[in-house]
PDB file of C-alpha atoms in Angstrom:
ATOM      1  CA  UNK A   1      33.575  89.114 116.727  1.00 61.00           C
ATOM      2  CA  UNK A   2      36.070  91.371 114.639  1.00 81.00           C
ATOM      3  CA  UNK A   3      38.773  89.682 112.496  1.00 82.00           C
ATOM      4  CA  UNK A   4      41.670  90.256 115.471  1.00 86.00           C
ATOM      5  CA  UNK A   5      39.721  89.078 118.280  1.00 90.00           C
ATOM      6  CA  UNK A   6      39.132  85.639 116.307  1.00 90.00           C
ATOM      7  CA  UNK A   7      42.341  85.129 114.817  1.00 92.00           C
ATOM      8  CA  UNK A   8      43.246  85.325 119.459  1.00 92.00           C
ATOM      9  CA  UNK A   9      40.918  83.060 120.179  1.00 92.00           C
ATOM     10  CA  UNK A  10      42.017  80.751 117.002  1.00 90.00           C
ATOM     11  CA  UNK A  11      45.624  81.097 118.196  1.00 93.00           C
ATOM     12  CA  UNK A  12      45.452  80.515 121.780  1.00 93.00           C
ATOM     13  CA  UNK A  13      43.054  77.111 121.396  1.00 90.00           C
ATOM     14  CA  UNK A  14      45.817  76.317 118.617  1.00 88.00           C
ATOM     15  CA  UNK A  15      48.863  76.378 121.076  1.00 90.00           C
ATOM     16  CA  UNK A  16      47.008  74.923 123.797  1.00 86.00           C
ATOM     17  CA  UNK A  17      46.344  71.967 122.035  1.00 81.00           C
ATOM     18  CA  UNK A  18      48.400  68.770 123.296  1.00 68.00           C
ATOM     19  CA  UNK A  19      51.168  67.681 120.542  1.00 72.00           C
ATOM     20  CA  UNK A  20      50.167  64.731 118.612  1.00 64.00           C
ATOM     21  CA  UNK A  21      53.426  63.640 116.678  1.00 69.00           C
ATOM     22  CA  UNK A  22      54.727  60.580 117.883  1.00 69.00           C
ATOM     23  CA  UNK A  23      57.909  62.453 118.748  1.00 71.00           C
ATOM     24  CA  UNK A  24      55.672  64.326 121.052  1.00 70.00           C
ATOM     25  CA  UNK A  25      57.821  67.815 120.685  1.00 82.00           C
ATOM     26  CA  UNK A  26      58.502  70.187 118.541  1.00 89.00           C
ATOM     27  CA  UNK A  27      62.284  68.745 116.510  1.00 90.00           C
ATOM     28  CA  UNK A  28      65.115  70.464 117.492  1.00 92.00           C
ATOM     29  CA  UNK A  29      65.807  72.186 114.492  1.00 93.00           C
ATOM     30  CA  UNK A  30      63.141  74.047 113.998  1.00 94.00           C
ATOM     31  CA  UNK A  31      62.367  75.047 118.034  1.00 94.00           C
ATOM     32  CA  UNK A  32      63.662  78.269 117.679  1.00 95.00           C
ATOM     33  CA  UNK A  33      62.018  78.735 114.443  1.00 96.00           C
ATOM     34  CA  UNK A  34      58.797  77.814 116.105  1.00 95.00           C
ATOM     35  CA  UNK A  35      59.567  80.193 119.156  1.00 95.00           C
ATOM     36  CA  UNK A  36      59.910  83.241 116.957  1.00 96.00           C
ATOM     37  CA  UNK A  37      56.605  82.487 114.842  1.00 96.00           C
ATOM     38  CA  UNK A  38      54.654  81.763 117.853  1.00 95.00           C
ATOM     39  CA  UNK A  39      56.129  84.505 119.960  1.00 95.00           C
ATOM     40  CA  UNK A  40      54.454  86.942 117.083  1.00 95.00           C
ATOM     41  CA  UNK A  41      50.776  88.349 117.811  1.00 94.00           C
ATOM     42  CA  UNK A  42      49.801  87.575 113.854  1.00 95.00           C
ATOM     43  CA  UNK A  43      50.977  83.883 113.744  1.00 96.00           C
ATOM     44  CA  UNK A  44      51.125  80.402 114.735  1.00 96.00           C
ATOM     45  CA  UNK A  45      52.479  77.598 113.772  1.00 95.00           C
ATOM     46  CA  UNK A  46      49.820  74.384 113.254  1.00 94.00           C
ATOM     47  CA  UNK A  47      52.451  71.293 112.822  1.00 92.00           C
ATOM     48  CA  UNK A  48      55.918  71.128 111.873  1.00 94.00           C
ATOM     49  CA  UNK A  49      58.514  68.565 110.783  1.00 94.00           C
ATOM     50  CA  UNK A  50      61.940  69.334 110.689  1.00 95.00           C
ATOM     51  CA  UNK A  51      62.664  67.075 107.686  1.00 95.00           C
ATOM     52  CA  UNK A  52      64.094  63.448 107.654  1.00 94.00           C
ATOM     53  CA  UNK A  53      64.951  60.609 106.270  1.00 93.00           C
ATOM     54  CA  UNK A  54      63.141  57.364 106.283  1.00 92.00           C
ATOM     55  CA  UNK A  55      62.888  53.948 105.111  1.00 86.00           C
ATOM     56  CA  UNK A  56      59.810  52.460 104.777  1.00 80.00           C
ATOM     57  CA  UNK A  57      57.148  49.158 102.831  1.00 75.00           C
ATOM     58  CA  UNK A  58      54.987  51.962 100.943  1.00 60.00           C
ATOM     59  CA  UNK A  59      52.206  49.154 100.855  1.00 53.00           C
ATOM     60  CA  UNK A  60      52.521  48.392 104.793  1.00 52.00           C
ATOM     61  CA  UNK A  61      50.902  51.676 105.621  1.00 48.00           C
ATOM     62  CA  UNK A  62      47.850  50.221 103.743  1.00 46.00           C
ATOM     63  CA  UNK A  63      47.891  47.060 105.530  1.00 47.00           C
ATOM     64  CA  UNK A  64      48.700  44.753 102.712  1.00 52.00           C
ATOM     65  CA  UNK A  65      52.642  44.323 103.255  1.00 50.00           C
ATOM     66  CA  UNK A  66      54.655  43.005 100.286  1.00 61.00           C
ATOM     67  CA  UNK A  67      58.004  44.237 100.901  1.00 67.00           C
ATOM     68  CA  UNK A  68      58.057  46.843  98.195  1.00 83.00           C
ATOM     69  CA  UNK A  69      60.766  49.397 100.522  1.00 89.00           C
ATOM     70  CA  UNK A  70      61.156  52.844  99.757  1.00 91.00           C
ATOM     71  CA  UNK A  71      63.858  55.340 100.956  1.00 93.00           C
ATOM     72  CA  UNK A  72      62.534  58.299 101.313  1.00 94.00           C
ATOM     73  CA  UNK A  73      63.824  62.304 102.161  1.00 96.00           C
ATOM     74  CA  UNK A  74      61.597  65.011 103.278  1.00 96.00           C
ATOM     75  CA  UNK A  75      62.363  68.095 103.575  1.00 96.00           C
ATOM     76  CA  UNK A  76      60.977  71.147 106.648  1.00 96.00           C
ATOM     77  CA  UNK A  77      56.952  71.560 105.862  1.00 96.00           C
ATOM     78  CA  UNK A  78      55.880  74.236 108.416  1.00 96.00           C
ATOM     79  CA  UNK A  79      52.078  75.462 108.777  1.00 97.00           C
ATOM     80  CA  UNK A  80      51.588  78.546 110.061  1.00 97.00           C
ATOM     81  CA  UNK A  81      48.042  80.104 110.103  1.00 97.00           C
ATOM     82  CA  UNK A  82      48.370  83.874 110.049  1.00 96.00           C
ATOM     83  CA  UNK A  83      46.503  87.085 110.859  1.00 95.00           C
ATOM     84  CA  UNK A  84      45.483  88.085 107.423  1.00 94.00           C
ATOM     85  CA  UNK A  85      46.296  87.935 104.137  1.00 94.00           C
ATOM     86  CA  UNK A  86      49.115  90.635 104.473  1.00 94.00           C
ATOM     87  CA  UNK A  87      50.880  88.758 107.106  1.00 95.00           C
ATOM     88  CA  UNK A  88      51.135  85.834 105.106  1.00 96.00           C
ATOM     89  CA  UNK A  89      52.408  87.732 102.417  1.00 96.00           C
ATOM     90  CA  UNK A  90      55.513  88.796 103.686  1.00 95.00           C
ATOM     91  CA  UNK A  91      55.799  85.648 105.554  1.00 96.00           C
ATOM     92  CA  UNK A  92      55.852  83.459 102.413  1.00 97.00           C
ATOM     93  CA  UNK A  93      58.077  86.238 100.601  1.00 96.00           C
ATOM     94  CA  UNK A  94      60.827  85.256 103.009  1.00 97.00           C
ATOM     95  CA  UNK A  95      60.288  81.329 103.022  1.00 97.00           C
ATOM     96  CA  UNK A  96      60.280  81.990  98.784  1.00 96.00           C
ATOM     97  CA  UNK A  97      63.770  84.026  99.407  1.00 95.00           C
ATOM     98  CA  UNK A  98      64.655  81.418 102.039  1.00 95.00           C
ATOM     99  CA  UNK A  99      64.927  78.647  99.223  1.00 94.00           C
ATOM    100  CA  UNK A 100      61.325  77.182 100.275  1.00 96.00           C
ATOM    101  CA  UNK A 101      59.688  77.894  96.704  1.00 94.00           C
ATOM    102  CA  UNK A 102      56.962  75.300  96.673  1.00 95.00           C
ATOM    103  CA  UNK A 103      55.559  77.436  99.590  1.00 97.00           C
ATOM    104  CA  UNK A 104      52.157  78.367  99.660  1.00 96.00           C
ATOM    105  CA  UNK A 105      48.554  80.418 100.696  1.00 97.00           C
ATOM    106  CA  UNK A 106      45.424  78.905 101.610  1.00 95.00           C
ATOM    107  CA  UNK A 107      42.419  81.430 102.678  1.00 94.00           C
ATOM    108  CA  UNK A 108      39.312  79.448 104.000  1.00 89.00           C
ATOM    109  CA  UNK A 109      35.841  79.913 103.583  1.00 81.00           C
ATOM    110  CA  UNK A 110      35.675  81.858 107.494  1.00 82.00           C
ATOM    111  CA  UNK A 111      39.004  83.523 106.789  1.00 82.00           C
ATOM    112  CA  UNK A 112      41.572  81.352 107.844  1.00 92.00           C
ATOM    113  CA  UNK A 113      45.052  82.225 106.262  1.00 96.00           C
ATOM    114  CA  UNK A 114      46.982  79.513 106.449  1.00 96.00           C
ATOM    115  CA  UNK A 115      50.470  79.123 104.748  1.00 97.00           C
ATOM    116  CA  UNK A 116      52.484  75.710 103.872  1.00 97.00           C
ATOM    117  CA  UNK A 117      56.648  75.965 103.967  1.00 97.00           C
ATOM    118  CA  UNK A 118      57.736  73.707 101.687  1.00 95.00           C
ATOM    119  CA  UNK A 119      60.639  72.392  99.271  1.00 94.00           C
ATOM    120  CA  UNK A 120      60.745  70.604  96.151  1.00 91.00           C
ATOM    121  CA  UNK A 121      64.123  69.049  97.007  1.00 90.00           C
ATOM    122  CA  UNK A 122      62.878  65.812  98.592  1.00 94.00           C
ATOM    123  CA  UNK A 123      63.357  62.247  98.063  1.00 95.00           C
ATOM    124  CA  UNK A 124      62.010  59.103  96.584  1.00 94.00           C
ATOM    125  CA  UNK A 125      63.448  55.990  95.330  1.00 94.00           C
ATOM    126  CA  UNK A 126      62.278  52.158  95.486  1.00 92.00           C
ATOM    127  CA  UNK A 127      64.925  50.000  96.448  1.00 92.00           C
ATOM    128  CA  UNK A 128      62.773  46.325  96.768  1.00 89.00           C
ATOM    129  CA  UNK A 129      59.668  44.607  94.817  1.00 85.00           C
ATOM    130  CA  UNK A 130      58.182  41.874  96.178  1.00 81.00           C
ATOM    131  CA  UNK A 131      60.796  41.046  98.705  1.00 79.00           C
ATOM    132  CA  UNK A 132      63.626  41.463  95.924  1.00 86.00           C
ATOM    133  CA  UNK A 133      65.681  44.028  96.215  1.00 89.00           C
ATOM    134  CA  UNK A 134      65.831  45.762  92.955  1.00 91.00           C
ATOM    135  CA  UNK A 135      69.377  48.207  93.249  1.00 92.00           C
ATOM    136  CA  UNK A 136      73.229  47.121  94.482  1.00 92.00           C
ATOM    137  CA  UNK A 137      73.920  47.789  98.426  1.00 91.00           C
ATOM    138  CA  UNK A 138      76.570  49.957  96.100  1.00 95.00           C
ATOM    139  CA  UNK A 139      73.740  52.104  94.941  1.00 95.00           C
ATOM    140  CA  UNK A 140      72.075  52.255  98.200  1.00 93.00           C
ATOM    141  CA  UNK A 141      75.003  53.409  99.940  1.00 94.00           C
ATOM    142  CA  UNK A 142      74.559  56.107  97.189  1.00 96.00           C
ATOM    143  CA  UNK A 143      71.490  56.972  97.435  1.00 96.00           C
ATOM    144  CA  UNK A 144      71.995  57.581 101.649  1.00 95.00           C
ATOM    145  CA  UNK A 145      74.882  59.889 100.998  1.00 97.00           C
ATOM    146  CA  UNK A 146      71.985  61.803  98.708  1.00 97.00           C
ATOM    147  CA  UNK A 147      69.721  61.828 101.132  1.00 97.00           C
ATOM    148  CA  UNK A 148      72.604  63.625 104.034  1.00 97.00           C
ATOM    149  CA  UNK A 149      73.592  66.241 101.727  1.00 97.00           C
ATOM    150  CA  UNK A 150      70.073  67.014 101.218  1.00 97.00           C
ATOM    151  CA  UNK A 151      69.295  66.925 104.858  1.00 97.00           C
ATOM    152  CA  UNK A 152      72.280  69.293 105.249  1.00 97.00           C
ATOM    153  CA  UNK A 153      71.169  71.876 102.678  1.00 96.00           C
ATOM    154  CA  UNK A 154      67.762  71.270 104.248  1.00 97.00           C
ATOM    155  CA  UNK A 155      69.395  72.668 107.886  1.00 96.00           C
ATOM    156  CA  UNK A 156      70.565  75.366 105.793  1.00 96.00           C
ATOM    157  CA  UNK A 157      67.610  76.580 104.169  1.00 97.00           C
ATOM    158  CA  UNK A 158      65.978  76.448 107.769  1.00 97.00           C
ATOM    159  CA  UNK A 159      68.449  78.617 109.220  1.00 97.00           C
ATOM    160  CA  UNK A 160      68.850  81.023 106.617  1.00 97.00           C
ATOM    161  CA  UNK A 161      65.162  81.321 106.966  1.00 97.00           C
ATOM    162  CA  UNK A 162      65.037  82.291 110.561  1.00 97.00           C
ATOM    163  CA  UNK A 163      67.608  84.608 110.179  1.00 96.00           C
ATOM    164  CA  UNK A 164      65.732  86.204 106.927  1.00 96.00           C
ATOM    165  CA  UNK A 165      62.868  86.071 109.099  1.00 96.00           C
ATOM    166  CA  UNK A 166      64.169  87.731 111.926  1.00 95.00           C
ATOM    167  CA  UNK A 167      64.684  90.402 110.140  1.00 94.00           C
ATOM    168  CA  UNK A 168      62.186  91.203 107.963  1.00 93.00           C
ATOM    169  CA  UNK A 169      59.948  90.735 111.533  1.00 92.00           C
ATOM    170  CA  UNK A 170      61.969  93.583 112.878  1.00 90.00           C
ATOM    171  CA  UNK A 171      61.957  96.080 109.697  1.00 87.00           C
ATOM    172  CA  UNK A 172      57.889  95.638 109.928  1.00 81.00           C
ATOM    173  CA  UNK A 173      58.146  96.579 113.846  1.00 76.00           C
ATOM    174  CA  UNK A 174      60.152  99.416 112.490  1.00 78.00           C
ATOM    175  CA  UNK A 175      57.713 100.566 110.018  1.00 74.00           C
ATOM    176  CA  UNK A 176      54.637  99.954 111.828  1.00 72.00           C
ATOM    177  CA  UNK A 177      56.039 102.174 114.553  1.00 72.00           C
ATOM    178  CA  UNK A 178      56.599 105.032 111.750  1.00 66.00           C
ATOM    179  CA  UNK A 179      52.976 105.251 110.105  1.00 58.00           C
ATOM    180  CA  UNK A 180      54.627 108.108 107.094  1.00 58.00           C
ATOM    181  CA  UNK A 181      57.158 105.491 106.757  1.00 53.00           C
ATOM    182  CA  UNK A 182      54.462 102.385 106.440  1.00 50.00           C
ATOM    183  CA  UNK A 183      51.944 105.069 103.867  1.00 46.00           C
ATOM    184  CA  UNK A 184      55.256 105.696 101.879  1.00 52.00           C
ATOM    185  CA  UNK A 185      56.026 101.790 101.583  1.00 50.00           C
ATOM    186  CA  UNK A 186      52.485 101.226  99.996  1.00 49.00           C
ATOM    187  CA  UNK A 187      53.669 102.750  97.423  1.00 48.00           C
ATOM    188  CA  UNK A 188      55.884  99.901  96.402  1.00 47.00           C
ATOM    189  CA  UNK A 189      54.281  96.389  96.844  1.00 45.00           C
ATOM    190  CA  UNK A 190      55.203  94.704  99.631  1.00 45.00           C
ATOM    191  CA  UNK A 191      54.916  91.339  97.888  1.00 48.00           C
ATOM    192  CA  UNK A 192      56.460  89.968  94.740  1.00 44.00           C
ATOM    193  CA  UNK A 193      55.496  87.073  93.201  1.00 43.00           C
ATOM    194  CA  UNK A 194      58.473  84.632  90.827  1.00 41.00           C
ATOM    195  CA  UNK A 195      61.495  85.998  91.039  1.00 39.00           C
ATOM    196  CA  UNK A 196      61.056  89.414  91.534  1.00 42.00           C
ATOM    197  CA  UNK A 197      62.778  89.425  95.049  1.00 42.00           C
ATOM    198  CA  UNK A 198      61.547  92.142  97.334  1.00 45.00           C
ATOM    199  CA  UNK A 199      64.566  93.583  99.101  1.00 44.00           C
ATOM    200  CA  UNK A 200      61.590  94.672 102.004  1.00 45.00           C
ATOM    201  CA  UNK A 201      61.143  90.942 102.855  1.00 40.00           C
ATOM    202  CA  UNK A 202      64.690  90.230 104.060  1.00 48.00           C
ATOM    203  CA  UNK A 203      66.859  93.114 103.307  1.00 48.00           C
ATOM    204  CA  UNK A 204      70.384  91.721 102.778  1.00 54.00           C
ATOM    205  CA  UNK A 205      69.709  88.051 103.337  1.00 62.00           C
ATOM    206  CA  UNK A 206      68.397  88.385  99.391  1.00 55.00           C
ATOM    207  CA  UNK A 207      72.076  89.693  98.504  1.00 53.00           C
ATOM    208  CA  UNK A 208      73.654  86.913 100.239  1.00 53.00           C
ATOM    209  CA  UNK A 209      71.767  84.185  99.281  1.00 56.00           C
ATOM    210  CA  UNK A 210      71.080  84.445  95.552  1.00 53.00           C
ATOM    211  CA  UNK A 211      74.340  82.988  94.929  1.00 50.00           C
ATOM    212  CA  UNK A 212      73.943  80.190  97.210  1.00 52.00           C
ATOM    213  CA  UNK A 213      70.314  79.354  95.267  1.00 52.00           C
ATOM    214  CA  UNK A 214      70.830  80.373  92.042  1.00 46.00           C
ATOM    215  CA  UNK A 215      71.557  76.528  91.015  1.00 48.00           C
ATOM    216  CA  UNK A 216      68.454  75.432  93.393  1.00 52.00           C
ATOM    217  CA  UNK A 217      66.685  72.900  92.057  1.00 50.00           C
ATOM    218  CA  UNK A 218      63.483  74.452  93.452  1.00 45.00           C
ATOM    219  CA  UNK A 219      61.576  76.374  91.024  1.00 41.00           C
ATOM    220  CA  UNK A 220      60.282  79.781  91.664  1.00 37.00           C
ATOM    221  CA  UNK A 221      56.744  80.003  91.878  1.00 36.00           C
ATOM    222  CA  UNK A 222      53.915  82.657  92.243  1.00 37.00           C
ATOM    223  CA  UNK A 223      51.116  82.086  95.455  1.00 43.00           C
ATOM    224  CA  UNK A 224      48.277  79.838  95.285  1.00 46.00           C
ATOM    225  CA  UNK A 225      45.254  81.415  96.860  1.00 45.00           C
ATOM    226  CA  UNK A 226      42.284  78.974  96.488  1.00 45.00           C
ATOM    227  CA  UNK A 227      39.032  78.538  99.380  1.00 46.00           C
ATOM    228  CA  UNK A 228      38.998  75.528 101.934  1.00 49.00           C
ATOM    229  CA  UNK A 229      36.211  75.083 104.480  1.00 51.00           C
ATOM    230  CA  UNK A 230      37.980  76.163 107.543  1.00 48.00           C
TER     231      UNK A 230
END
């Protein structure tokens, strides 16, 4: 079976699959995100979580409950397996742009692409030991405004995404319709690793969202390609 015809069959057992999550749908801020990568012959999107904010006894999820509480924020993670390597490529070039720069490639043993959107701009702070809590309801009532504006500039990020997205979708339609056009653009890499923005991925959502990320507290990073057994 050639590389297309199994990334189909991949993809449509993927979507058919029942949804898991608790929730038991896709969250609302990321449907239309979802939509558009789905709705794209070389992706699909594995699991998703929108981001949130939670409170929780990290020693409860191993059964042995002590009242140790932990709030917690977590930003979107998004797993899309793709077509090929290419695909992915441009794909995490935009969630890099995007301000999701602890994004990453995985390539499996049977050629699975798969790619993680993700954010260093999470969460994690222990408010009890023991039963006692440790910080002032002062602090607390800190540490949840935190945890909004991050969920905010989390909403952001996702947004500015799909709109990078969207576009960078439609400038590859473009230039796969134009073959000259797509043999001129090999010319000049269609992937950059760091910092070195490529103004193919998302055109002028670079321009105007530098600004906005240039105090980020995500650092830029190059892709991770390493083999899983997929």
């Amino acid at each position: 079976m050639d590389r297309n015809a199994e990334f189909k069959r991949w993809k449509a057992q993927g979507l058919s699959k029942a949804d898991l999550s608790r929730k038991g749908s896709v969250d609302e801020d990321v449907v239309e995100l979802v939509q558009l990568l789905n709705g794209r012959e070389q992706y699909f999107t594995t699991s998703s979580c929108a981001g949130r904010i939670i409170l929780l006894d990290g020693i409860v999820a191993l059964k042995k409950a002590n009242g140790d509480a932990i709030l917690k924020f977590e930003p979107l993670i998004l797993h899309v397996q793709c077509r090929q390597l290419q695909d992915a490529q441009i794909l995490h070039s935009v969630a890099i742009d995007s301000g999701f720069r602890n994004s990453g490639i995985t390539v499996g043993k049977r050629g699975k692409t798969m790619l993680a959107i993700r954010s260093t701009h999470g969460l994690e702070v222990p408010l009890s030991h023991k039963g006692k809590l440790m910080v002032t309801e002062e602090y607390i009532d800190f540490l949840l405004k935190i945890a909004n504006q991050k969920m905010e500039e989390n909403k952001k990020r996702i947004e500015r995404f799909y709109n990078c997205l969207q576009h960078a979708l439609e400038k590859e339609t473009i230039t796969n319709s134009h073959p000259k056009e797509k043999i001129k653009d090999k010319n000049n890499s269609s992937y950059t690793h760091k910092k070195k923005r490529n103004p193919e991925a998302c055109g002028k959502c670079i321009e105007e969202n530098d600004k906005e990320l240039e105090n980020d507290d995500d650092p830029g990073i190059s892709v991770t390609i390493f083999p899983e057994d997929y």
